[in-house]
CSV table of N, CA and C in Angstrom, one decimal:
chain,number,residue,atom,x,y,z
A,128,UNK,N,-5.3,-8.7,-20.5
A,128,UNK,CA,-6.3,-8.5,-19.5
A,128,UNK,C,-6.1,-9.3,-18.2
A,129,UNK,N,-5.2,-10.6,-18.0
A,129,UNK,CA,-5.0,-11.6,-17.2
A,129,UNK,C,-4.1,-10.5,-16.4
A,130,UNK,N,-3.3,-9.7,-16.8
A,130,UNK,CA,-2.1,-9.7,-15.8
A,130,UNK,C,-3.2,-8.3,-15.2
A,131,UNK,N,-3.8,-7.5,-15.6
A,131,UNK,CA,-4.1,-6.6,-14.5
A,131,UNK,C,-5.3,-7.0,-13.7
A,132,UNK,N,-5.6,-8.1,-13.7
A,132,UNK,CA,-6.5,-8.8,-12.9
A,132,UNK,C,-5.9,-9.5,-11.8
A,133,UNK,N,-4.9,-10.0,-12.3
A,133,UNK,CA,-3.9,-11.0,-11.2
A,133,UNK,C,-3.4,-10.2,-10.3
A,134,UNK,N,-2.4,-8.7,-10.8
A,134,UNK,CA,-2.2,-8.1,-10.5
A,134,UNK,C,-2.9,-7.1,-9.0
A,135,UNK,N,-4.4,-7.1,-9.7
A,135,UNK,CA,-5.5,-6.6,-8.5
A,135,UNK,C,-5.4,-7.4,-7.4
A,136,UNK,N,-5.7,-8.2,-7.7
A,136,UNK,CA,-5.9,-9.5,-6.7
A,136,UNK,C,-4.9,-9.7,-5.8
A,137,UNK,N,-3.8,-9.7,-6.0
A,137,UNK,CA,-2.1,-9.9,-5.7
A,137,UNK,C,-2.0,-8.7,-4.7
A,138,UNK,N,-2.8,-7.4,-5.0
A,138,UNK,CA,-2.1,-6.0,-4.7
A,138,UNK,C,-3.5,-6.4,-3.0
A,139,UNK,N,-4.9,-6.7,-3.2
A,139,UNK,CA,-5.7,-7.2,-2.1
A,139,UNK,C,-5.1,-8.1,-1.0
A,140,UNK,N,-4.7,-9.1,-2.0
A,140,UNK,CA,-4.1,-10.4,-1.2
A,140,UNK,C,-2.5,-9.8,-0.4
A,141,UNK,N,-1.8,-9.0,-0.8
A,141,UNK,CA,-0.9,-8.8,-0.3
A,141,UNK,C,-1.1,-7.5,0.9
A,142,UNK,N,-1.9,-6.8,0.6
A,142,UNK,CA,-2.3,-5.1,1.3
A,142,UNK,C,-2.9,-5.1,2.5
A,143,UNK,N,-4.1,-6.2,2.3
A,143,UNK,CA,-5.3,-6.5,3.3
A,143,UNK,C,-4.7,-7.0,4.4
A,144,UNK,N,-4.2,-8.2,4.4
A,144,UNK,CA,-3.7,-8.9,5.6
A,144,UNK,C,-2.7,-8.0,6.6
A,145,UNK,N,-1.6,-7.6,5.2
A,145,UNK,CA,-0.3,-7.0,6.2
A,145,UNK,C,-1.2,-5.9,6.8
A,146,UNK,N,-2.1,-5.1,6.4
A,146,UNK,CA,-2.9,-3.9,7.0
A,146,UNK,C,-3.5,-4.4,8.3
A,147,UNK,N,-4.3,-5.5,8.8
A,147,UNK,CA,-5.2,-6.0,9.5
A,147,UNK,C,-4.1,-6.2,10.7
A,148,UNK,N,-3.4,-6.8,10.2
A,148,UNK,CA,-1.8,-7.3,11.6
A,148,UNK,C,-1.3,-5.8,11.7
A,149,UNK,N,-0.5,-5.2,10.8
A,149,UNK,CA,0.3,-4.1,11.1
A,149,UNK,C,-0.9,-3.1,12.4
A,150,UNK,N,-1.9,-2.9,11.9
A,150,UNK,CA,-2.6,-2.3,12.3
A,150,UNK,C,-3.3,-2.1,13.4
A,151,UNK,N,-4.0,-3.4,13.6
A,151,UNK,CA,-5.1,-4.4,14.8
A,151,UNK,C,-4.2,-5.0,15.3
A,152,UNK,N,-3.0,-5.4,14.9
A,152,UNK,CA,-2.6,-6.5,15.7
A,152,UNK,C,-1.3,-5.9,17.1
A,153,UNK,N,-0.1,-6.3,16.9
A,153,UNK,CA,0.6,-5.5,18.0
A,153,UNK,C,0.8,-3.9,18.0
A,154,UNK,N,0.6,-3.3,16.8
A,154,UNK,CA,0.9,-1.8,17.0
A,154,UNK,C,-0.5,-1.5,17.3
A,155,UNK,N,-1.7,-2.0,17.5
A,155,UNK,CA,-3.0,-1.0,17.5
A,155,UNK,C,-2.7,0.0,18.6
A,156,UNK,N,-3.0,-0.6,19.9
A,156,UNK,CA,-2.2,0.3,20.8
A,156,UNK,C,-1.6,1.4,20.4
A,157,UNK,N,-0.1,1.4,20.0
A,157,UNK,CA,0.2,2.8,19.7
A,157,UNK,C,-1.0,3.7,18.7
A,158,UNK,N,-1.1,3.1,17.4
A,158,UNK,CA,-1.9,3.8,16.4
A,158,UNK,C,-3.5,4.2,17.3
A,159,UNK,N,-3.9,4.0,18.4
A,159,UNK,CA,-4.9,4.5,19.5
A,159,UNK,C,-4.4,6.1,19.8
A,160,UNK,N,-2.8,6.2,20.4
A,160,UNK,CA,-2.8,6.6,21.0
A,160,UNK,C,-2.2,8.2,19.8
A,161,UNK,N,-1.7,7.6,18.7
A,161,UNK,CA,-1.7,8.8,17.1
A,161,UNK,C,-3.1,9.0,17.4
A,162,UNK,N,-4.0,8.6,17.3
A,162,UNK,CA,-5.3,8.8,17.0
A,162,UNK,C,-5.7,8.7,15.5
A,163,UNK,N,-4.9,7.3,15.3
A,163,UNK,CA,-5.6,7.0,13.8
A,163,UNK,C,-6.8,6.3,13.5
A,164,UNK,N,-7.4,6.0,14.9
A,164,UNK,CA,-8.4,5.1,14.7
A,164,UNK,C,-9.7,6.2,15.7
A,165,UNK,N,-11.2,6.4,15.1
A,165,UNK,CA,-11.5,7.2,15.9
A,165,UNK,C,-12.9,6.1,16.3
A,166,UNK,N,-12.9,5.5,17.3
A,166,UNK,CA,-14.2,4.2,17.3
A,166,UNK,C,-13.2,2.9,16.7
A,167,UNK,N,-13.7,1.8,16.6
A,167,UNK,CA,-13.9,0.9,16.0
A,167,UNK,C,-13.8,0.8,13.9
A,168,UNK,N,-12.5,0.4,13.7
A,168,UNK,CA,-12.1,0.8,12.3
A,168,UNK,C,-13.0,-0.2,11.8
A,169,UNK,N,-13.9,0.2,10.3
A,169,UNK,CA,-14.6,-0.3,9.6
A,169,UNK,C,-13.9,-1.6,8.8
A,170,UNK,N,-13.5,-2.4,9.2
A,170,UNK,CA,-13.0,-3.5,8.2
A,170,UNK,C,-13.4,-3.5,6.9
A,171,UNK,N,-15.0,-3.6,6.6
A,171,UNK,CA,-15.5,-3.9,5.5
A,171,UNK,C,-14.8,-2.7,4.2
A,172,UNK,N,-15.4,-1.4,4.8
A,172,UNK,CA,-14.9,-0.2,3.8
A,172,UNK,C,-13.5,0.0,3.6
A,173,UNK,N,-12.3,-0.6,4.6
A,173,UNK,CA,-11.1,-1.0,3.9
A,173,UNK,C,-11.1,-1.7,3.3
A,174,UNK,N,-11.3,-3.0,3.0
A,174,UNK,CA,-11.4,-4.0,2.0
A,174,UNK,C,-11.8,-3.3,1.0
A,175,UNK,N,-12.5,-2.8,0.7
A,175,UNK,CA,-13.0,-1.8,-0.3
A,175,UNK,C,-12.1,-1.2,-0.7
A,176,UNK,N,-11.4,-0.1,0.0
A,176,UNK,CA,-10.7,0.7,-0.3
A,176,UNK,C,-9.7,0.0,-1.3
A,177,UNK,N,-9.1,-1.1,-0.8
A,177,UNK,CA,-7.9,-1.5,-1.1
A,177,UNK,C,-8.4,-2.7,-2.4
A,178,UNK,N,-9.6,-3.3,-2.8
A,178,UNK,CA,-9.9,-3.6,-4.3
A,178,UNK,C,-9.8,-2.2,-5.1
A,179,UNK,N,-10.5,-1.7,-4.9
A,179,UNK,CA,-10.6,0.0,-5.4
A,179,UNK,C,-8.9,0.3,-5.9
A,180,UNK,N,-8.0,0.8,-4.8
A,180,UNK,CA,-6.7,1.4,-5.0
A,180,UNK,C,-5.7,-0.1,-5.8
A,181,UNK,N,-6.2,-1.5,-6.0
A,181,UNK,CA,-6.5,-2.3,-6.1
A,181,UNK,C,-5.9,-2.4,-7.8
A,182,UNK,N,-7.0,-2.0,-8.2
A,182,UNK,CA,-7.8,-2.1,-9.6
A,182,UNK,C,-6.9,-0.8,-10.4
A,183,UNK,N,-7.0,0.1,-9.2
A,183,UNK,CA,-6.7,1.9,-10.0
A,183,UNK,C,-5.4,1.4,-10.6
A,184,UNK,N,-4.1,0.7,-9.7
A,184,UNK,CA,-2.8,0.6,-9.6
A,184,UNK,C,-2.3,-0.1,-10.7
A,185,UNK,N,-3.2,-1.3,-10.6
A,185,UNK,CA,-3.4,-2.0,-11.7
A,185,UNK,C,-3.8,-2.0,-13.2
A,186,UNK,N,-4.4,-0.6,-13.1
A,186,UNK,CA,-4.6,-0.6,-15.1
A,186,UNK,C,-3.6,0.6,-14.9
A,187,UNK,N,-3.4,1.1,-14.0
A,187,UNK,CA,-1.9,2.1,-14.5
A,187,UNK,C,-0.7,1.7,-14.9
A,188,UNK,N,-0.6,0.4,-14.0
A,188,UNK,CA,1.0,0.0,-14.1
A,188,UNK,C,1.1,-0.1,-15.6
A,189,UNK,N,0.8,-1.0,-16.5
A,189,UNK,CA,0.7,-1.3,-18.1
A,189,UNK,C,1.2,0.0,-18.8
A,190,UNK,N,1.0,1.3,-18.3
A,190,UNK,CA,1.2,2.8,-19.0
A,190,UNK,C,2.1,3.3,-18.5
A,191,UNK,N,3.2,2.5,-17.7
A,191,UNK,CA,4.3,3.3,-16.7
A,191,UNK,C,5.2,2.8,-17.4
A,192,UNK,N,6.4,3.5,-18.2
A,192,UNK,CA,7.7,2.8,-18.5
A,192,UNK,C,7.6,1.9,-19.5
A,193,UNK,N,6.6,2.4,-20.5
A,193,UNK,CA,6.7,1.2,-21.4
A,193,UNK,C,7.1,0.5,-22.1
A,194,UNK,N,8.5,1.1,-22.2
A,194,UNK,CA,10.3,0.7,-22.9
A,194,UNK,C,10.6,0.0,-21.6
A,195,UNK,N,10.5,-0.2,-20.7
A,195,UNK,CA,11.0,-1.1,-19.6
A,195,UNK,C,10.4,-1.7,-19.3
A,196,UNK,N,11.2,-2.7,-18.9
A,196,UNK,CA,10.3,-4.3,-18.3
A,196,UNK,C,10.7,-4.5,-17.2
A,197,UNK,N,10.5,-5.9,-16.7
A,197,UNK,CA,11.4,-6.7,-15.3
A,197,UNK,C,11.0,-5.7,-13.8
A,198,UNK,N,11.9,-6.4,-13.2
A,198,UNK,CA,11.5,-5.8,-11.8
A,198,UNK,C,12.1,-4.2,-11.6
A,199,UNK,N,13.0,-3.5,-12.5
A,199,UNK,CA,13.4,-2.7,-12.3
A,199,UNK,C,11.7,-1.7,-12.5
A,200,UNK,N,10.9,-1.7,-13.4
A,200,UNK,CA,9.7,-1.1,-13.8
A,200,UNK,C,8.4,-1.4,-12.8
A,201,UNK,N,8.6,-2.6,-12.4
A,201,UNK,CA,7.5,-2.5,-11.2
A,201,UNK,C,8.3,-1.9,-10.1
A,202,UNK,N,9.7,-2.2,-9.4
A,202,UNK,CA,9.7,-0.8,-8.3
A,202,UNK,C,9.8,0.4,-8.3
A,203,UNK,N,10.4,0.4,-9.7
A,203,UNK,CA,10.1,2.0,-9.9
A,203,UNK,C,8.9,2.4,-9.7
A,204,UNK,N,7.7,2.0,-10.1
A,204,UNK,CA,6.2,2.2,-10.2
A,204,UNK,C,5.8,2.1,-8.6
A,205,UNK,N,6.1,1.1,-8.4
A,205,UNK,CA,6.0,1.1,-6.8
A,205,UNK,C,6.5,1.9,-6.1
A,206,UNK,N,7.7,2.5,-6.2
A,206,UNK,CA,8.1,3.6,-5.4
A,206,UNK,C,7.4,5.0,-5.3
A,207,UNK,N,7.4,5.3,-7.1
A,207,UNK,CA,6.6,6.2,-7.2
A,207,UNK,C,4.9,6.3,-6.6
A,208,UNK,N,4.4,5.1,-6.5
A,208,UNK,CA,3.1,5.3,-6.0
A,208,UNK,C,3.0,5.0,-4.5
A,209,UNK,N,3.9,4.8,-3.8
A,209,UNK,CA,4.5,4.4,-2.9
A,209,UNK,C,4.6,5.9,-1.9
A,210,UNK,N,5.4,6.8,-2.6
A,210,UNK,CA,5.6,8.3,-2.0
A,210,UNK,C,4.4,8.9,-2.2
A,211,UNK,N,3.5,8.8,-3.3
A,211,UNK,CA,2.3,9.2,-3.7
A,211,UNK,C,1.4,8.8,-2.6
A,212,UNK,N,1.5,7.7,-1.9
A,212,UNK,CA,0.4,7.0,-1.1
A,212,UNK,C,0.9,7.8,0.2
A,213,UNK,N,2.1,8.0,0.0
A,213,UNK,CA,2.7,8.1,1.8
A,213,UNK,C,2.6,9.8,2.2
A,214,UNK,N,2.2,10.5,0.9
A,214,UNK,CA,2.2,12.0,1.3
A,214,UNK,C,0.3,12.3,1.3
A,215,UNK,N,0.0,11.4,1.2
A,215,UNK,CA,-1.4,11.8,0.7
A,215,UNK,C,-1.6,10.9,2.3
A,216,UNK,N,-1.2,10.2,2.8
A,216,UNK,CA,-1.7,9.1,3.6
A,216,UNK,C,-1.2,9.7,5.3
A,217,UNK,N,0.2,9.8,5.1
A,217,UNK,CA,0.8,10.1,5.9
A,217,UNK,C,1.0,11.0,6.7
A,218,UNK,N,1.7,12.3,5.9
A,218,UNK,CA,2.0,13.2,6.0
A,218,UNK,C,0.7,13.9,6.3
A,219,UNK,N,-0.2,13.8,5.3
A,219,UNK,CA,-1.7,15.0,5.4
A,219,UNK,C,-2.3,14.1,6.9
A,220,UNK,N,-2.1,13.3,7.3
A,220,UNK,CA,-2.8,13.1,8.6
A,220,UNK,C,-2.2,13.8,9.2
A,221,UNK,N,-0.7,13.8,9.6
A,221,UNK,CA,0.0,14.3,10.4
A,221,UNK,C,-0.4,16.1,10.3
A,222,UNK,N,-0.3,16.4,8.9
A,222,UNK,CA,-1.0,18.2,8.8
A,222,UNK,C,-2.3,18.6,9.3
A,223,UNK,N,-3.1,17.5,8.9
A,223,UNK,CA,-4.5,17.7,9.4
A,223,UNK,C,-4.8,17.6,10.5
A,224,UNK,N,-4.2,17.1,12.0
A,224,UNK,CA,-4.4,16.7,13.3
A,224,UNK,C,-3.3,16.9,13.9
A,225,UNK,N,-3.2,16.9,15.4
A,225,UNK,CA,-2.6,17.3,16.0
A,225,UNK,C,-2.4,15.6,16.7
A,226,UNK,N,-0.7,14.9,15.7
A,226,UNK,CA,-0.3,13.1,16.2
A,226,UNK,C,0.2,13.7,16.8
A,227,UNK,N,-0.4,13.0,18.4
A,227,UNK,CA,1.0,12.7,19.5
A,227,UNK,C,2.5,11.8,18.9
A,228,UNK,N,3.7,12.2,19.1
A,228,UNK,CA,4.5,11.4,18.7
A,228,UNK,C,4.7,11.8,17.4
A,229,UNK,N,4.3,12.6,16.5
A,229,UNK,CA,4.1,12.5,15.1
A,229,UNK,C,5.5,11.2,14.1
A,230,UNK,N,6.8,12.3,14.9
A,230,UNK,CA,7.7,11.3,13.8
A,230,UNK,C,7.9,10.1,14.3
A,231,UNK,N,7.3,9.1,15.6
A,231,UNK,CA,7.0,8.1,15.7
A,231,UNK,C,6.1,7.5,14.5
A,232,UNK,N,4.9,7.7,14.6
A,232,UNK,CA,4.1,7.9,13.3
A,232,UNK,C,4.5,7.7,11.7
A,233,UNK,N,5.4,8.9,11.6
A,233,UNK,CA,5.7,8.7,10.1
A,233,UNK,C,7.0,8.1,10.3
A,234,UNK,N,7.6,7.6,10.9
A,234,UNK,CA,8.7,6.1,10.8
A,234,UNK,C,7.9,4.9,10.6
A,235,UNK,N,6.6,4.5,11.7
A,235,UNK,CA,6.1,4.1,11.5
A,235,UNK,C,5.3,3.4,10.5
A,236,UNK,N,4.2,4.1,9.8
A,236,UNK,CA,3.7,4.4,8.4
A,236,UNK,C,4.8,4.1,7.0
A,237,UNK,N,6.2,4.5,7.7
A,237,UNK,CA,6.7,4.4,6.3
A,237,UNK,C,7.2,3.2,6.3
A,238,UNK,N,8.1,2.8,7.4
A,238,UNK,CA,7.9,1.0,6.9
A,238,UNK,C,6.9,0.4,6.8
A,239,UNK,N,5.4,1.0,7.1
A,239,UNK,CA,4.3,-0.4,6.6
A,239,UNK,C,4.4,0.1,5.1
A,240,UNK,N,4.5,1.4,4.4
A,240,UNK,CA,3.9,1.4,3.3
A,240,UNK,C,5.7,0.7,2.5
A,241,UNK,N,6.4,1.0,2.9
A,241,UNK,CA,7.8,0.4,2.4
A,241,UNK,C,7.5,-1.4,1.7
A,242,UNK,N,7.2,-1.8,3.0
A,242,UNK,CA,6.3,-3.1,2.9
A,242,UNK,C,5.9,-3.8,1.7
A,243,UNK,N,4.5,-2.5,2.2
A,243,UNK,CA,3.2,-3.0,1.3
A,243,UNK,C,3.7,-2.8,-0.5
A,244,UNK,N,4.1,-1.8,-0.8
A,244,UNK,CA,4.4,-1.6,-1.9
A,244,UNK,C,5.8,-2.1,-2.6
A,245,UNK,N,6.9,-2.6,-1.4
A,245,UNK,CA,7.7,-3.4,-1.9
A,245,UNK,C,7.2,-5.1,-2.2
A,246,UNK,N,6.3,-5.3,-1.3
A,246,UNK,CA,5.7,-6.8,-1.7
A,246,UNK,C,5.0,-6.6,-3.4
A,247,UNK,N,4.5,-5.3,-3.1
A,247,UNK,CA,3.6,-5.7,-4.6
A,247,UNK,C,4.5,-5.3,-5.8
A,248,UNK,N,5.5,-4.7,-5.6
A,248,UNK,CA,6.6,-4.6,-6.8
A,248,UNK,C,7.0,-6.1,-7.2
A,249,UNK,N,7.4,-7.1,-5.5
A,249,UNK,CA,7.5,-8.0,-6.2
A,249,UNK,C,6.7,-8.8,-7.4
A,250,UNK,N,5.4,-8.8,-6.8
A,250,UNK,CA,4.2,-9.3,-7.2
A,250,UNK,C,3.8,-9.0,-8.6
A,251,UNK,N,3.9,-7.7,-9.1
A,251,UNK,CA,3.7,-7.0,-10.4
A,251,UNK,C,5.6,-7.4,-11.2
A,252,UNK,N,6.6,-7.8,-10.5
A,252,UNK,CA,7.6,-8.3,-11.1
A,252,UNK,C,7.5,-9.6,-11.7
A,253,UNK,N,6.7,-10.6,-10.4
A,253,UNK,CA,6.5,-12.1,-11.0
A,253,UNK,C,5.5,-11.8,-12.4
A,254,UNK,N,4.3,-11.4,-11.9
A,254,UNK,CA,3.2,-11.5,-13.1
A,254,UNK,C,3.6,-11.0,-14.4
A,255,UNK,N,4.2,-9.8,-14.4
A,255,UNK,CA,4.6,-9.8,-15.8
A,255,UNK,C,5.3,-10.1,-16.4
A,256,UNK,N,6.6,-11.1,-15.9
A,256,UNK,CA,7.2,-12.0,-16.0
A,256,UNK,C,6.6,-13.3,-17.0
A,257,UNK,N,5.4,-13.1,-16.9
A,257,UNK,CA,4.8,-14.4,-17.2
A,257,UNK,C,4.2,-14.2,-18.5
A,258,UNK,N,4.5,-15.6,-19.3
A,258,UNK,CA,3.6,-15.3,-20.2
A,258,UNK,C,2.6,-15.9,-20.9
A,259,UNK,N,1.5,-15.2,-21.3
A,259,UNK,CA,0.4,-15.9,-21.2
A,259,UNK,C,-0.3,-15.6,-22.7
């Protein structure tokens, strides 16, 4: 029960911050001009979001590859939820709206989500590493 807890927490601590910079900080500007932001982005309900997607990722990993261990099984998992995030995330924004720039955008988007989900491959590589 420790490691999908650590794991949550790991997946917040790593997602939140890079999201807050990647996002608010030097790229806001462009991401104004996608029109990913419409007003003033809700901080609080991201944080949310991301315990939430958090938690989900976290009691999944344990059921992914369960003949495999080590860091080969967390990137795999990460990859795979990785493309899952980036077609649902990505791409359907780009379908749904009319992005200026679009494949600016999805270059964009795909190295933050590259990132985000390669840090937490690491992260779900150390933790289950561990033993407790």
């Amino acid at each position: 029960m420790l490691k999908p807890i650590l794991s949550s927490v790991a997946y917040v601590v790593i997602v939140f911050p890079l999201a807050l910079v990647w996002h608010l900080g030097p790229f806001k500007e462009r991401y104004m001009t996608f029109g990913y932001f419409s007003g003033e982005p809700n901080i609080a309900v991201g944080l949310a979001t991301m315990v939430i997607q958090g938690i989900a990722l976290s009691v999944i990993y344990p059921l992914f590859m369960t003949e495999s261990h080590g860091f080969g099984r967390a990137f795999a998992f990460a990859g795979l939820m990785g493309v899952f995030f980036w077609t649902s995330h990505v791409l359907a924004l780009v379908a749904k709206q009319n992005v200026p720039n679009a494949s600016v955008f999805i270059v964009m988007e795909t190295i933050y989500l590259a990132l985000q989900f390669g840090l937490f491959a690491l992260a779900l590589g150390m933790i289950y590493r561990m033993k407790f």
